[in-house]
Coordinates of C-alpha atoms in Angstrom, one line a residue:
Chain E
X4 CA -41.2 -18.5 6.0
X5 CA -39.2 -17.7 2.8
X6 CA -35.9 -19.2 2.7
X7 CA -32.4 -16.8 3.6
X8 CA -31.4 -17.4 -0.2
X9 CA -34.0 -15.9 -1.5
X10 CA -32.1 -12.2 -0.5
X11 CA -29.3 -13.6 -2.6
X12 CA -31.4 -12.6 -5.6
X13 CA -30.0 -9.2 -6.6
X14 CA -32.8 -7.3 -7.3
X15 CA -35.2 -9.0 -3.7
X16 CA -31.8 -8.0 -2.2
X17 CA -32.3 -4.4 -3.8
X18 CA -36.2 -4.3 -3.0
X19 CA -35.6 -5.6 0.5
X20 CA -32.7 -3.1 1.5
X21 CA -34.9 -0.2 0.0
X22 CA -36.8 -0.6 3.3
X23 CA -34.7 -1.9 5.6
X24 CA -31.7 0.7 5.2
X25 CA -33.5 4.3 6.1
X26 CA -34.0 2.2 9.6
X27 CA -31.0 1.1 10.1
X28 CA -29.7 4.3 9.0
X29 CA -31.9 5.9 11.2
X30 CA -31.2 3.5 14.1
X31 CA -27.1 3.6 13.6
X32 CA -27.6 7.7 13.5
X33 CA -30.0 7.3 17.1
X34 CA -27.4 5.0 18.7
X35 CA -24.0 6.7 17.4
X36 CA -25.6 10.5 18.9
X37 CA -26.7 9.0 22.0
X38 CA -24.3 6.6 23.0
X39 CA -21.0 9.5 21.8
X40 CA -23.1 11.9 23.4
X41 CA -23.4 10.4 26.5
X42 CA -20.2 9.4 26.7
X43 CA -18.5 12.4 26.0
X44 CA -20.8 14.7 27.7
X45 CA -22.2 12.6 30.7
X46 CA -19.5 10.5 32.1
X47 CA -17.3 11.2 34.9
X48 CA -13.4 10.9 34.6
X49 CA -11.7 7.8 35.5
X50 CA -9.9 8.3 38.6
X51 CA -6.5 7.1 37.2
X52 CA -6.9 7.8 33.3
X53 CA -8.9 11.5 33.6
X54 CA -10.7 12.5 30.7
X55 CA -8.6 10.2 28.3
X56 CA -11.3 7.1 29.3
X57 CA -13.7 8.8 27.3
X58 CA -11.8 7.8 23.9
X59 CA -12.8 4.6 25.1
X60 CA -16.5 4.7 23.3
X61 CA -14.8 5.3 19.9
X62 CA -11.8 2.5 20.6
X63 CA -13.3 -0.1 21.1
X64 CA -16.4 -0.4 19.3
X65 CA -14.5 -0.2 16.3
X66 CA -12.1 -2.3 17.1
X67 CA -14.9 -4.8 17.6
X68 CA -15.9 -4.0 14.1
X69 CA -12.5 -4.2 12.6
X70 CA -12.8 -7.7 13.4
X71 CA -16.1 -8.7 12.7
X72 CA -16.1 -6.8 9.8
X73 CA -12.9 -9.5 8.4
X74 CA -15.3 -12.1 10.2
X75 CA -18.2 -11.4 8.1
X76 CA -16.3 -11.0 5.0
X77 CA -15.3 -14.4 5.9
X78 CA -18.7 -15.5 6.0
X79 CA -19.7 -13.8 2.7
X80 CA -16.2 -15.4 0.8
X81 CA -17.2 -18.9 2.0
X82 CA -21.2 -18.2 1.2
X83 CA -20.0 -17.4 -2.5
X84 CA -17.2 -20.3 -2.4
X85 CA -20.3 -22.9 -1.6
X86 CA -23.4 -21.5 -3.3
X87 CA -22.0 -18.7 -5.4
X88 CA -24.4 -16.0 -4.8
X89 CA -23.3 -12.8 -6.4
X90 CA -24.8 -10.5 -4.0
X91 CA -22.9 -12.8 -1.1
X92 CA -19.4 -11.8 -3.2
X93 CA -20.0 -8.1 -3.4
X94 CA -21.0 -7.8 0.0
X95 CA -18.1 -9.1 1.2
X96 CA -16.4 -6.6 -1.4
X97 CA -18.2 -3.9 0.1
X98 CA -17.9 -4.7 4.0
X99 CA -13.9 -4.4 3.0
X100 CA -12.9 -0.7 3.1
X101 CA -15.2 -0.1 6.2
X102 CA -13.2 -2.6 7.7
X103 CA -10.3 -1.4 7.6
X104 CA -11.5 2.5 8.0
X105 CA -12.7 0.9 11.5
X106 CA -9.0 -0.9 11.8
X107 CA -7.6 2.8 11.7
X108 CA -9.9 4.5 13.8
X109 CA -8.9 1.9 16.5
X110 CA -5.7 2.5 15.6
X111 CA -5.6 5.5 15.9
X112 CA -7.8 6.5 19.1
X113 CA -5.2 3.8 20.8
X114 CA -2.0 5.8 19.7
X115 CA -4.1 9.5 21.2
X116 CA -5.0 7.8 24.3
X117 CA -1.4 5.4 24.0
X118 CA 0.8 8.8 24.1
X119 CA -0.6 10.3 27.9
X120 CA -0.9 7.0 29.4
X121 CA 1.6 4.6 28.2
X122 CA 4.1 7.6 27.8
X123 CA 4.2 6.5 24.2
X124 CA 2.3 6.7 20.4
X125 CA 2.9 3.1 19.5
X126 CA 4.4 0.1 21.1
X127 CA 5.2 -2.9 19.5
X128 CA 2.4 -5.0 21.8
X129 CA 0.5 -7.9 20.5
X130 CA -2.4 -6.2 20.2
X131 CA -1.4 -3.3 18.6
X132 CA 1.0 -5.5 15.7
X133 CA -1.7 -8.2 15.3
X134 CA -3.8 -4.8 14.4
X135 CA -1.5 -3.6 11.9
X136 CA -1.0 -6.8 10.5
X137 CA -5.1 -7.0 10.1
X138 CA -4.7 -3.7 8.5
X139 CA -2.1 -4.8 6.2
X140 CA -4.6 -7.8 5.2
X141 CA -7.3 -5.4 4.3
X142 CA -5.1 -3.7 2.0
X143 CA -4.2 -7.0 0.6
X144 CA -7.2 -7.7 0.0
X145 CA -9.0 -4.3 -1.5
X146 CA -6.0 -4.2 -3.7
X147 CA -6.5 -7.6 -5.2
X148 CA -10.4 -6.9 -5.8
X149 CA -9.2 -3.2 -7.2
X150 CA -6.6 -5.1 -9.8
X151 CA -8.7 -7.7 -11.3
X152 CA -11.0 -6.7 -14.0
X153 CA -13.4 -9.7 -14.4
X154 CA -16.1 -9.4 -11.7
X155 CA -16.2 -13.4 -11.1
X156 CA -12.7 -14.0 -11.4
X157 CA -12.1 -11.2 -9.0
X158 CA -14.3 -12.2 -6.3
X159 CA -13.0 -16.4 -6.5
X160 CA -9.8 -15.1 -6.5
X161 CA -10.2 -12.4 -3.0
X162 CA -12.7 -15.1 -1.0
X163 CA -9.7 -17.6 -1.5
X164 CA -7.3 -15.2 -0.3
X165 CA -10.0 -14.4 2.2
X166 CA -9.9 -17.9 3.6
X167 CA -6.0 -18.4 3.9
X168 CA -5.6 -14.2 5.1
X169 CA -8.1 -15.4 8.2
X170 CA -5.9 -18.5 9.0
X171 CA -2.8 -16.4 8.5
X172 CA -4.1 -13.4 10.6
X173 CA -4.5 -15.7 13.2
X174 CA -1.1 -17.2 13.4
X175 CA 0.0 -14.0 13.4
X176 CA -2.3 -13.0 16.5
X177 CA -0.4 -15.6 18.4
X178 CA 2.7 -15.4 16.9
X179 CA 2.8 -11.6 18.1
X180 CA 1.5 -12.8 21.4
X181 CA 4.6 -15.4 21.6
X182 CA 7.2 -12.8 20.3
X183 CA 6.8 -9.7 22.9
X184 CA 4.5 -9.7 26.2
X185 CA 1.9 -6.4 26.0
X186 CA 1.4 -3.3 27.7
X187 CA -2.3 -3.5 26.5
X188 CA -4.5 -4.5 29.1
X189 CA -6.7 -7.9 28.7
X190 CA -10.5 -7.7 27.3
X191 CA -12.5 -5.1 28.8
X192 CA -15.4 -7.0 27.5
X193 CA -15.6 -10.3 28.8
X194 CA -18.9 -10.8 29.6
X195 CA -17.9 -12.6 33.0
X196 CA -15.3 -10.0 34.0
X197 CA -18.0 -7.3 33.6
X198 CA -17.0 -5.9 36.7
X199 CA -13.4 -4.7 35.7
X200 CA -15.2 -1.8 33.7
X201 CA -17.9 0.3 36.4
X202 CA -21.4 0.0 35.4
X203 CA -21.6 3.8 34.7
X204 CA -18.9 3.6 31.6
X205 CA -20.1 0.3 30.7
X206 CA -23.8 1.6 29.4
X207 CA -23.0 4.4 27.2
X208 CA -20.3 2.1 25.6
X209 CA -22.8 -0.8 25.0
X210 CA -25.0 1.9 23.3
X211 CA -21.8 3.4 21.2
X212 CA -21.5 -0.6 20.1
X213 CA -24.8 -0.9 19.1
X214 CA -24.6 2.4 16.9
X215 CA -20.9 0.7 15.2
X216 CA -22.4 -2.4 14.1
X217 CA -25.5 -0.7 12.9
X218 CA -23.3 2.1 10.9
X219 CA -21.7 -1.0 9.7
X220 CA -24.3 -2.4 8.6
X221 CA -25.8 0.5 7.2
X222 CA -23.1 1.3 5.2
X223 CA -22.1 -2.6 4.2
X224 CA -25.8 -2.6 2.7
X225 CA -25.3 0.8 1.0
X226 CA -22.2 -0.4 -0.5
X227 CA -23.5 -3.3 -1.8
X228 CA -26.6 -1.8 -3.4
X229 CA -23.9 0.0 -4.8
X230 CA -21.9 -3.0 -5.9
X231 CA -24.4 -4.2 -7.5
X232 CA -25.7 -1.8 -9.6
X233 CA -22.4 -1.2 -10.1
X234 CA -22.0 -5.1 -11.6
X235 CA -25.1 -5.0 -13.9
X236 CA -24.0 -1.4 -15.2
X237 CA -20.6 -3.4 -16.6
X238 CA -22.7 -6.2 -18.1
X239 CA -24.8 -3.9 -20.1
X240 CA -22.1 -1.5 -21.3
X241 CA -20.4 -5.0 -22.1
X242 CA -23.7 -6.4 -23.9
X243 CA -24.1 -2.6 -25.8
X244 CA -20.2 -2.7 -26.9
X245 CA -21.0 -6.7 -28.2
X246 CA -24.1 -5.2 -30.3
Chain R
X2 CA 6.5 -34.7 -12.9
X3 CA 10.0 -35.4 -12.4
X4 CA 10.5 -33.8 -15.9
X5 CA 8.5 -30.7 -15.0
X6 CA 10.8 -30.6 -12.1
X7 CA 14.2 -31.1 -14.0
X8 CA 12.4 -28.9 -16.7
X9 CA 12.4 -25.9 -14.2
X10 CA 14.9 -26.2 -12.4
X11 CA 17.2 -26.1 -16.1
X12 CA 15.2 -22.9 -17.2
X13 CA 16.4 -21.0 -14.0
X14 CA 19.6 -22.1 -14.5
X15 CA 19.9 -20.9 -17.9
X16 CA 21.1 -17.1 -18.3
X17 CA 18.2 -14.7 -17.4
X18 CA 16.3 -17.3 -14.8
X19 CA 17.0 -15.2 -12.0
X20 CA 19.2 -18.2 -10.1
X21 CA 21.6 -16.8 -8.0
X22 CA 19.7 -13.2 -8.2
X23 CA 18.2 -13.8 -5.2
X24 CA 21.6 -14.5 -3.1
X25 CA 23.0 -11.3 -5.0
X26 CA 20.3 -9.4 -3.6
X27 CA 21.0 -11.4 -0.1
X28 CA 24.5 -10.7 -0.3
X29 CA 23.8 -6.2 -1.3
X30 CA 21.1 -6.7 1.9
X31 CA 23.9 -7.8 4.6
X32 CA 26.2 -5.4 3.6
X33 CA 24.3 -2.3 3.2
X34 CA 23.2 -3.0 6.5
X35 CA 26.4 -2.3 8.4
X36 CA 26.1 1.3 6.4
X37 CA 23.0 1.9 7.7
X38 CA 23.5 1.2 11.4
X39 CA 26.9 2.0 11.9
X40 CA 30.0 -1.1 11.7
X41 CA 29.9 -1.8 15.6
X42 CA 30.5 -5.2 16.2
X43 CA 28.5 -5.8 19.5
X44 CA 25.2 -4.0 17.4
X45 CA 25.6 -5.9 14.0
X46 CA 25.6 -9.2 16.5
X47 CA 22.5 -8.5 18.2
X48 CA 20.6 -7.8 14.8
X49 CA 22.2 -10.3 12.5
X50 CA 19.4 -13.4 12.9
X51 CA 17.1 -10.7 12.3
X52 CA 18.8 -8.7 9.6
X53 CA 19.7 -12.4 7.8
X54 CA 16.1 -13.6 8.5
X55 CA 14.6 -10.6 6.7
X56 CA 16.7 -10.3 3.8
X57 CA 16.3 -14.0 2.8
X58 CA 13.0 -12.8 3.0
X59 CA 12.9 -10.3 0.6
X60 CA 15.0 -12.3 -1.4
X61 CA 12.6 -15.3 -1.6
X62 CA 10.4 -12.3 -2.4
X63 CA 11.9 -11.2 -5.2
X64 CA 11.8 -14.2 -7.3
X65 CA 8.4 -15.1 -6.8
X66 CA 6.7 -13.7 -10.2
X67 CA 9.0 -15.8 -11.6
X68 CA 7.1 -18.5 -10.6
X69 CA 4.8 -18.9 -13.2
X70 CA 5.0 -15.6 -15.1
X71 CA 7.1 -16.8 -18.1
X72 CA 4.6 -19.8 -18.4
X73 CA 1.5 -18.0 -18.3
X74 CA 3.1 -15.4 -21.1
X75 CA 3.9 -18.4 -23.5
X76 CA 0.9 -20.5 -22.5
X77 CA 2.9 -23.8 -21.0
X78 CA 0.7 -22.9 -18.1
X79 CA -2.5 -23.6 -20.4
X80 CA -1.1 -26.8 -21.6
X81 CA 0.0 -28.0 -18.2
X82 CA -3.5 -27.3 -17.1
X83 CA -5.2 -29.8 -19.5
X84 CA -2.3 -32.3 -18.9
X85 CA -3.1 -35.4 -16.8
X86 CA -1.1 -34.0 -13.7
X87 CA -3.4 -32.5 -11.2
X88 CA -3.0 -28.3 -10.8
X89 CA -2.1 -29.0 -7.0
X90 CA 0.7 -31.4 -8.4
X91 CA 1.9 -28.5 -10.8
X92 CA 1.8 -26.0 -7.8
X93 CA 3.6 -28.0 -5.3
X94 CA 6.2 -28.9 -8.1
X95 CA 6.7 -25.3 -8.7
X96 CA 6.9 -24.3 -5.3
X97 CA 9.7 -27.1 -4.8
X98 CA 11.6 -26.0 -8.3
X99 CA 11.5 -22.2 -6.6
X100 CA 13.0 -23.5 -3.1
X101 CA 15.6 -25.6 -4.8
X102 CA 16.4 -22.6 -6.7
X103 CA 16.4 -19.6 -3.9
X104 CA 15.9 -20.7 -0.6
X105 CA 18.4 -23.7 -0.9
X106 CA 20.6 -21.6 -2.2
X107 CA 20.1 -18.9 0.8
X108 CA 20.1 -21.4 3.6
X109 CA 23.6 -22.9 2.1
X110 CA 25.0 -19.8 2.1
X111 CA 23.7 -18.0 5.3
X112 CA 26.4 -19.1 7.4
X113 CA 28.4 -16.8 4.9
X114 CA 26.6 -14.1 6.0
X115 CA 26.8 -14.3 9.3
X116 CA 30.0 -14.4 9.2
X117 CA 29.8 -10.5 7.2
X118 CA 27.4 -9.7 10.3
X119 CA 29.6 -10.8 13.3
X120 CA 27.2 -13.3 14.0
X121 CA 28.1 -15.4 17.4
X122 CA 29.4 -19.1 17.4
X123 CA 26.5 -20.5 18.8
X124 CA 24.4 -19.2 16.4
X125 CA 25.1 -20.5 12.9
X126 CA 23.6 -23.8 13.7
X127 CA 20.4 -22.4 14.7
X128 CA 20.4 -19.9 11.8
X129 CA 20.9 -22.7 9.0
X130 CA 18.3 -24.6 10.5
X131 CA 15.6 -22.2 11.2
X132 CA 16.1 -21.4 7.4
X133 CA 16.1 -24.7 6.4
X134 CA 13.0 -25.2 8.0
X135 CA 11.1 -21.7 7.1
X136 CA 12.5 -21.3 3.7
X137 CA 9.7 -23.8 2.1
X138 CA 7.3 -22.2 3.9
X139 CA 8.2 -18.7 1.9
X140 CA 8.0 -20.3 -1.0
X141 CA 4.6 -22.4 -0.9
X142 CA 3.0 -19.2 0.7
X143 CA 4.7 -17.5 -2.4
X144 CA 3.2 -20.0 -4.6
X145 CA 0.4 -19.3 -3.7
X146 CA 0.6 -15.3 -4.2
X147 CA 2.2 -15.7 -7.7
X148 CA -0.7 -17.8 -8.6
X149 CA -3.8 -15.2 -7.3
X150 CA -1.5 -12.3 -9.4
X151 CA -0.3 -14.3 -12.6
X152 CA -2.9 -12.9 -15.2
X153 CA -1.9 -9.4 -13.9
X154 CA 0.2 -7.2 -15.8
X155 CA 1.5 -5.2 -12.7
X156 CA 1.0 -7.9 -10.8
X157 CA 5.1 -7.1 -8.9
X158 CA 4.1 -4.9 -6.2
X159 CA 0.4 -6.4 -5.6
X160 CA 2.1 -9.4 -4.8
X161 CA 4.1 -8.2 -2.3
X162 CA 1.5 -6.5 -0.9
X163 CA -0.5 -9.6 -0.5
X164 CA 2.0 -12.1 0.6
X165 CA 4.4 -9.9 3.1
X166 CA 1.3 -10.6 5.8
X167 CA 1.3 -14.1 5.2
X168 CA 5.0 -13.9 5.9
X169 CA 4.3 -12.4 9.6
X170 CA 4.1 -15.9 11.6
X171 CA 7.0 -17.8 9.8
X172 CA 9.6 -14.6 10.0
X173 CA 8.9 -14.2 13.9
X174 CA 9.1 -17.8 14.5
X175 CA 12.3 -18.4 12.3
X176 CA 14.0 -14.9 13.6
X177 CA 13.3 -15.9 17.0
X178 CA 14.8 -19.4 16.5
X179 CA 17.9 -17.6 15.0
X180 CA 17.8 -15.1 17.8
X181 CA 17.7 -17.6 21.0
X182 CA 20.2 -19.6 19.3
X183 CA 22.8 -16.6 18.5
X184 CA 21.9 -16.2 22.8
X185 CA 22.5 -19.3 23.5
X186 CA 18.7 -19.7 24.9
X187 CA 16.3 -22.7 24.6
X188 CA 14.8 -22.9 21.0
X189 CA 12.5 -26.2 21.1
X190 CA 9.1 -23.7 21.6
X191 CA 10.0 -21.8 18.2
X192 CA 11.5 -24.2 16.2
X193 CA 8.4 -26.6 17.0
X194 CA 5.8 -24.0 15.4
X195 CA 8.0 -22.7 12.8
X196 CA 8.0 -26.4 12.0
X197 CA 4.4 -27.1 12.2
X198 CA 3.9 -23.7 10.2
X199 CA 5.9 -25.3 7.7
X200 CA 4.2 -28.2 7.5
X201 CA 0.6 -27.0 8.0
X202 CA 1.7 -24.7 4.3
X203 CA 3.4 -27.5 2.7
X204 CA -0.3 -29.6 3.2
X205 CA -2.6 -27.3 2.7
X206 CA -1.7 -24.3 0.6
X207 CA -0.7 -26.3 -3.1
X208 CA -4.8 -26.8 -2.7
X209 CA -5.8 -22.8 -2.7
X210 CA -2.7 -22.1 -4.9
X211 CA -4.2 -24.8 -7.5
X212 CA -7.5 -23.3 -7.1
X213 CA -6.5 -19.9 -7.7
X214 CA -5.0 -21.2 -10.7
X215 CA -7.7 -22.7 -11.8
X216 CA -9.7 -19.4 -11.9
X217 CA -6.9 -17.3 -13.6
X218 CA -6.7 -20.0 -16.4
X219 CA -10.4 -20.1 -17.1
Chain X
X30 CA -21.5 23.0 28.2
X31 CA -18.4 21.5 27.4
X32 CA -17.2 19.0 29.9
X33 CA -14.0 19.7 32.0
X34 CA -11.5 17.5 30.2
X35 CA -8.8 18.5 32.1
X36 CA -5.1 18.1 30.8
X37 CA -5.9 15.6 28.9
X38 CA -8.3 17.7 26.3
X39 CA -6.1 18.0 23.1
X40 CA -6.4 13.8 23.0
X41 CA -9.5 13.6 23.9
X42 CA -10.5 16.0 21.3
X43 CA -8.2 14.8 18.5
X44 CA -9.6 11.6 19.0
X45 CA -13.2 12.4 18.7
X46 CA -12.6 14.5 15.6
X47 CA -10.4 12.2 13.9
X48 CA -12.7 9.4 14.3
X49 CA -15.3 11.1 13.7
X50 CA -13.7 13.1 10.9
X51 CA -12.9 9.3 9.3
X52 CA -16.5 8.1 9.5
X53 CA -17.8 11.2 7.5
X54 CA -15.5 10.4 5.1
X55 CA -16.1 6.9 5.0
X56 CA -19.9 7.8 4.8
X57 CA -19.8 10.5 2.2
X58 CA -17.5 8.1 0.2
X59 CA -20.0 5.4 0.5
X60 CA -23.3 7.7 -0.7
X61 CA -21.0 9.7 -3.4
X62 CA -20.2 6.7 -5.1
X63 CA -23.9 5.2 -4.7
X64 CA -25.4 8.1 -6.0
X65 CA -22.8 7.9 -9.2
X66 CA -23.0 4.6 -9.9
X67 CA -27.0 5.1 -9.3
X68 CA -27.4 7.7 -11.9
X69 CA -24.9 6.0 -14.6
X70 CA -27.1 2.8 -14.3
X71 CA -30.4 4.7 -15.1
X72 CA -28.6 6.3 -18.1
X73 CA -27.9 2.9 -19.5
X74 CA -30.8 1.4 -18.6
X75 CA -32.5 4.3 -20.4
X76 CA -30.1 3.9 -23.6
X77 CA -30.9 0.0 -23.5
X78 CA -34.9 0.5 -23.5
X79 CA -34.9 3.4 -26.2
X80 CA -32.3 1.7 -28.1
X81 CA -34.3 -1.5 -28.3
X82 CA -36.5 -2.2 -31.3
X83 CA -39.8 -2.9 -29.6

């Protein structure tokens, strides 16, 4: 069994995503048309909420990204902190704007389905700020990799801020939580309160989950194929400019 | 270190450090406010821990790339680096030269403020302290933002952008310190974690910020 | 074939096509980009291998 590292080398990483992406292109695109399709198509209403419960297979799967997505660039900052493996920093690069594209999207499917049932676009509720803030962190964060030129410098100086933006981001979460009681409800997710979402939502959404982490995936891997080609192309224009 | 200290503290003093910018930027903040939402009394009340909570804040803000700006442009920074004193030394003695010169300065003359936004009796006490307490938080967490953006040349507005988040648990915890106090409501809960945010920053962050600073001065 | 969405159908909508709308945008950002930075590598790899005295 080859070790995990051995991926870090850029161009196994390269070979190795040549054949793994067109499946879990293919498998994110299977999901994503099912799981929408279903839900959209083949669901009945909710008694209470009508037809708005159906936004509810693009909410929250990508809320659930917006966070993993900072989680795993978490990982990757810390990976490159400890064994600084390029591909590890560029990743985490990469995974950033699809981050935060999945922080709007839940963002904004919450303020659509927000206005008809809470009578309102946007409420200052924990949830919802401790969003925004994550938003904000993204920005942060793309803006500090967009501003520095060196690449190494760049990605020390983002997996740093990384580290304290999680810790920060956190405080905030409970900060929010101490500063205003919600109007969003709790976790529809809970894997022991399965019952407080009926069985017949509850599959197509699992599905609509599975197609956001493998889009996420797809597209973190494309964007760090991307990354790195993009990295080596700077090297050698630097290396033709030195002679 | 104490010379590094002294050392800073007499450059912001000097004409052009910026000392006493930030409390004229404090002072423009508290009275455009009344413009903005009208001069009655009851209102400005309600809003001033928050109002003077947030424009300490952006005054703390406004002096951060002086931190180590100038230094990095002459290279002191350089030579401070390969000085015996340990970066996280330098950091931390640079965040305490920037408290000593804007958020001592804000948190003396808050009550000052207050009085400009009809703040309540009950409140100044609570309003002094909560910025006595969150004010070296701003400025470590500062620290720490000046340091990632030193080598930048537009570094102004990146910083802002990076270290307004990180301001999100120590404003809500200070404001609502000020807030229950100005109501006359129990403040142990806030002023506890507002404390321990404080704290927690004051420990840890000098090590990222010297780290950071490490990288921009390789 | 469309589903009865009732009075709610304007948010329903809206939300599927702006979501959806976002990750096509996201996606076509991703392979744009890919393909440029793609074809700009080959070019200086190509540059490099002629350019070097073998």
């Amino acid at each position: 069994m080859a070790s995990i590292w051995e991926y870090a080398n850029p161009r196994k990483f390269i070979r190795t995503t040549d054949v793994v992406l067109p499946w879990v292109t293919a498998a994110a695109v299977l999901c994503l048309v099912v799981g929408l399709v279903w839900g959209f198509f083949f669901t009945p209403e909710d008694y209470r909420q009508g037809s708005t419960v159906k936004i509810i297979y693009l909410h929250v799967p990508s809320a659930l990204m917006a966070i993993n997505g900072w989680l795993m660039m978490l990982a990757a900052s810390l990976i490159w902190i400890v064994r600084r493996h390029h591909v590890s920093a560029l990743a985490a690069r990469a995974a950033a704007p699809v981050g935060a594209t999945m922080t709007v999207i839940a963002l904004i499917t919450g303020a659509i389905w927000g206005q008809p049932m809470w009578g309102t676009w946007w409420a200052w509720d924990p949830r919802l700020t401790s969003f925004l803030i994550l938003f904000l962190f993204y920005l942060g964060y793309m803006a500090l990799w967009a501003a520095i030129e060196n690449d190494d410098t760049a990605a020390d100086l983002t997996s740093v801020l990384c580290l304290v933006g999680s810790v920060f981001a956190l405080l905030s979460r409970y900060a929010v939580n101490f500063w205003n009681q919600g109007l969003h409800q709790g976790a529809t997710l809970s894997m022991d309160k399965k019952e407080n979402i009926a069985d017949i939502f509850w599959y197509p959404l699992l599905v609509c989950m599975a197609g956001f982490i493998l889009l996420f995936l797809a597209l973190v891997l494309l964007r760090t194929r991307t990354e790195i080609r993009a990295r080596r192309m700077r090297a050698l224009l630097a290396r033709e400019r030195l002679g | 270190m104490i010379a590094l200290l002294i050392r800073d503290l007499k450059l912001a003093l000097r004409a052009g450090g910026g000392f006493g910018l930030g409390l004229a930027f404090f002072l423009i903040v508290t009275v455009l406010v009344p413009f903005a939402v009208g001069p009655e009394t009851g209102l400005l009340a309600r809003i001033a821990p928050g109002i003077l909570w947030l424009g300490a804040l952006l005054a703390c803000l406004l002096s951060l790339d002086r931190i180590f700006a100038l230094d990095w442009e002459d290279g002191t920074l350089d030579l401070m680096a390969t000085a015996p004193l340990p970066m996280e030394a330098i950091v931390t003695l640079k965040a305490l030269a920037h408290w000593l010169t804007t958020g001592l300065p804000l948190v003396l003359a808050a009550p000052l403020f207050g009085l400009l936004m009809s703040l309540p009796g009950e409140g100044y006490l609570w309003l002094v302290l909560s910025l006595a307490i969150g004010t070296p938080a701003l400025s470590v967490l500062g620290t720490f933002g000046a340091a990632l953006t030193v080598g930048l040349k537009r570094g102004g507005l990146l910083l802002s952008l990076l270290v307004l988040p990180l301001y999100v648990p120590t404003l809500i915890f200070g404001a609502e310190v000020a807030r229950r106090g100005a109501q006359g409501l129990a403040v142990e809960a806030p002023l506890l974690l507002l404390a321990g945010i404080t704290c927690g920053s004051i420990a840890l962050l000098p090590f990222a910020s010297a780290a950071v600073l490490r990288v921009n001065l390789r | 074939m469309m589903p009865e969405l009732g009075k709610y159908a304007g948010a329903v909508l809206s939300a599927y096509g702006a979501s959806l709308g976002l990750i096509v945008v996201l996606v076509a950002a991703s392979l744009w980009r890919a393909r440029r930075v793609k074809a700009q590598l080959a070019a200086v790899e190509a540059r490099r291998t002629e350019g070097a005295p073998q």
